[in-house]
Amino acid sequence: MAATIERLVTSGTFSLGDDTFGVENNVWIIGDAEEAMVIDAAHDADIIAAAVGSRRLLAILCTHAHNDHIDAAPALSDRTGAPILLNRKDLDLWHRTHPDRVPDDEADDGRQLHVAGSRMTVRHTPGHSPGSVSVYDPALGTVFTGDTLFCGGPGATGHPFSDFGTIIDSIRERLLTLPPETAVCPGHGDTTTVGEEAKHQDEWLDRGY
């Protein structure tokens, strides 16, 4: 059975610096009937574990370390035994949420992840945070972009550790170079495609976010 993509939406809060507000997050589950991988364990480990069910959870990959993307990761890891993967450049952010726990492994640029016969590649796409990554699967025709690229443009860069020029470079060099029909599955909101977002680069630069 080929790998499939499931979207689970969970609700909670985002907090960084002086900002705290409610958010809904996309939790992506890639797998088949036997095994799965979770991208961004947000807010509720019980709901995510129920969606994974009896499948073996191979990894919990964090696209970045803002609290709303990692708050349920340790509990889900403890429950399933799955390792938590995070790019090392986001460790400072991680420790703001989980000071007494470290990720189990690195989500380094170029790392290959295998689940249910699918092979995904980690792409370092900084800007929203120093260690933000996206995960590309050519067989599924999909890239999971976290908060780097949404339906409608780049992720926010008004927070500490963020930079607009850096996120634009990441999107142009690491994401918009993918085939235009590639589905973009972000950390919040609706899916889009690389080709659709590529049409709007000048608008992003004009508005500055």
XYZ file of C-alpha atoms in Angstrom:
209
model
C 0.000 0.000 0.000
C 1.418 3.392 -1.019
C 1.927 6.159 1.501
C -0.928 8.600 1.986
C -1.161 12.038 3.560
C -3.597 12.838 6.360
C -4.260 16.293 7.807
C -5.289 16.686 11.429
C -6.166 20.177 12.728
C -5.488 20.920 16.405
C -6.093 24.087 18.428
C -4.008 25.840 21.060
C -1.928 28.969 21.584
C 1.197 30.502 20.083
C 3.496 32.335 22.503
C 6.777 34.128 21.801
C 8.031 37.283 23.463
C 5.049 39.521 24.160
C 2.792 37.709 21.687
C 0.217 35.131 22.769
C -2.824 34.249 20.695
C -4.991 31.316 19.680
C -4.049 29.256 16.628
C -5.121 26.219 14.658
C -2.288 24.021 13.408
C -2.036 21.416 10.698
C -0.563 18.138 11.895
C 0.506 16.051 8.895
C 0.592 12.249 9.111
C 2.315 10.381 6.297
C 2.096 6.600 6.200
C 0.188 3.447 5.363
C -1.672 0.846 7.417
C 1.510 -0.293 9.176
C 3.677 2.738 9.872
C 3.563 6.527 9.934
C 5.498 9.731 10.512
C 4.106 12.913 12.093
C 5.129 16.377 10.936
C 4.587 18.965 13.704
C 3.028 17.503 16.851
C 0.865 20.468 17.776
C -1.150 20.976 20.975
C -2.742 17.589 21.724
C -0.771 14.342 21.945
C -3.918 12.305 22.639
C -5.669 13.418 19.456
C -2.542 12.828 17.377
C -1.928 9.392 18.911
C -5.535 8.435 18.201
C -5.091 9.425 14.554
C -1.904 7.355 14.298
C -3.739 4.441 15.885
C -1.987 1.088 16.013
C 0.586 2.046 13.394
C 4.248 2.188 14.315
C 5.254 5.847 14.565
C 8.727 6.142 13.058
C 9.441 9.808 13.747
C 8.044 13.121 14.924
C 9.577 15.767 12.689
C 9.402 19.405 13.804
C 9.520 21.932 10.971
C 10.645 24.530 13.529
C 10.581 25.101 17.264
C 7.859 27.676 17.866
C 5.811 26.364 20.757
C 2.636 25.715 18.753
C 4.483 23.225 16.539
C 6.311 21.317 19.296
C 4.232 21.544 22.464
C 2.849 17.996 22.143
C 6.029 16.402 20.769
C 7.546 15.085 24.031
C 4.253 13.572 25.208
C 3.698 11.921 21.833
C 7.265 10.617 21.850
C 6.918 9.216 25.370
C 3.678 7.511 24.397
C 4.892 5.964 21.139
C 8.667 5.702 21.446
C 9.106 7.743 18.253
C 12.183 10.005 18.106
C 11.786 13.777 17.835
C 13.724 15.381 14.971
C 14.630 19.084 14.933
C 17.169 21.213 13.107
C 19.898 22.153 15.586
C 19.650 25.868 14.731
C 16.288 25.977 16.509
C 17.487 24.515 19.797
C 17.333 27.884 21.584
C 13.673 28.209 20.629
C 13.005 24.588 21.595
C 14.347 25.111 25.117
C 11.957 28.019 25.681
C 9.135 25.464 25.569
C 10.913 22.310 26.757
C 13.866 23.328 28.974
C 14.278 19.837 30.415
C 14.013 17.795 27.221
C 16.174 17.678 24.103
C 15.201 16.385 20.648
C 16.414 12.894 19.852
C 17.945 13.524 16.432
C 18.776 16.153 13.833
C 16.631 17.365 10.955
C 19.662 18.410 8.952
C 19.547 19.721 5.394
C 19.554 16.809 2.945
C 18.531 14.167 5.460
C 16.480 11.346 3.958
C 13.410 10.113 5.830
C 11.682 6.856 4.902
C 8.130 5.835 5.739
C 5.708 3.437 4.038
C 7.888 3.174 0.949
C 8.100 6.952 0.645
C 11.403 8.837 0.665
C 11.352 12.444 1.857
C 14.198 14.943 1.942
C 14.692 17.653 4.544
C 15.401 21.115 3.114
C 16.703 23.830 5.426
C 14.465 26.867 4.785
C 15.370 29.492 7.414
C 13.717 32.883 7.854
C 10.655 32.229 9.976
C 13.160 30.796 12.430
C 16.872 29.935 12.084
C 16.238 26.193 11.959
C 13.038 26.084 9.920
C 12.910 23.156 7.513
C 10.620 21.906 4.778
C 10.223 18.267 3.769
C 9.890 17.299 0.092
C 8.590 14.031 -1.335
C 8.765 13.886 -5.141
C 6.790 10.631 -5.323
C 3.901 12.199 -3.425
C 4.391 15.466 -5.294
C 4.255 17.323 -1.994
C 6.362 19.629 0.143
C 5.556 20.193 3.817
C 6.582 23.771 4.524
C 5.795 24.417 8.182
C 5.555 28.197 8.563
C 7.932 29.022 5.702
C 5.363 29.179 2.892
C 1.580 29.381 3.112
C -1.312 29.735 0.740
C -0.863 33.473 0.295
C 2.834 33.964 0.888
C 5.723 33.717 3.342
C 5.404 32.970 7.018
C 5.627 35.735 9.601
C 8.984 37.421 10.147
C 8.057 40.004 12.775
C 9.036 37.735 15.656
C 12.441 37.362 17.343
C 14.818 35.075 15.422
C 12.970 35.819 12.126
C 14.110 37.677 8.990
C 12.140 38.635 5.885
C 15.053 38.644 3.430
C 16.144 35.221 4.622
C 12.692 33.670 4.240
C 12.353 35.120 0.723
C 15.698 33.591 -0.246
C 14.647 30.234 1.228
C 11.360 30.234 -0.674
C 12.943 31.258 -3.968
C 15.924 28.914 -3.793
C 14.549 25.874 -1.964
C 10.791 25.801 -2.678
C 9.869 27.677 -5.864
C 12.498 25.644 -7.716
C 10.331 22.533 -7.201
C 7.938 21.453 -9.981
C 5.042 23.957 -10.196
C 2.427 21.264 -9.626
C 3.992 20.346 -6.254
C 1.415 20.547 -3.458
C 2.389 22.861 -0.578
C 1.165 21.571 2.789
C 1.780 24.322 5.380
C 1.653 24.450 9.153
C -1.564 26.459 9.161
C -4.410 26.960 6.721
C -5.139 25.610 3.283
C -2.883 23.787 0.862
C -1.650 25.450 -2.323
C 0.878 24.699 -5.069
C 4.372 25.897 -5.865
C 3.175 27.278 -9.196
C 0.342 29.276 -7.653
C 2.566 30.876 -5.032
C 5.330 31.638 -7.533
C 2.984 34.051 -9.323
C 2.924 36.391 -6.335
C 6.596 36.971 -5.497
C 6.542 40.649 -6.475
C 3.482 41.225 -4.262
C 5.316 39.787 -1.253
C 8.303 42.064 -1.831
C 6.093 45.125 -2.268
C 4.224 44.537 0.984
C 7.364 43.468 2.882
C 5.885 40.388 4.549
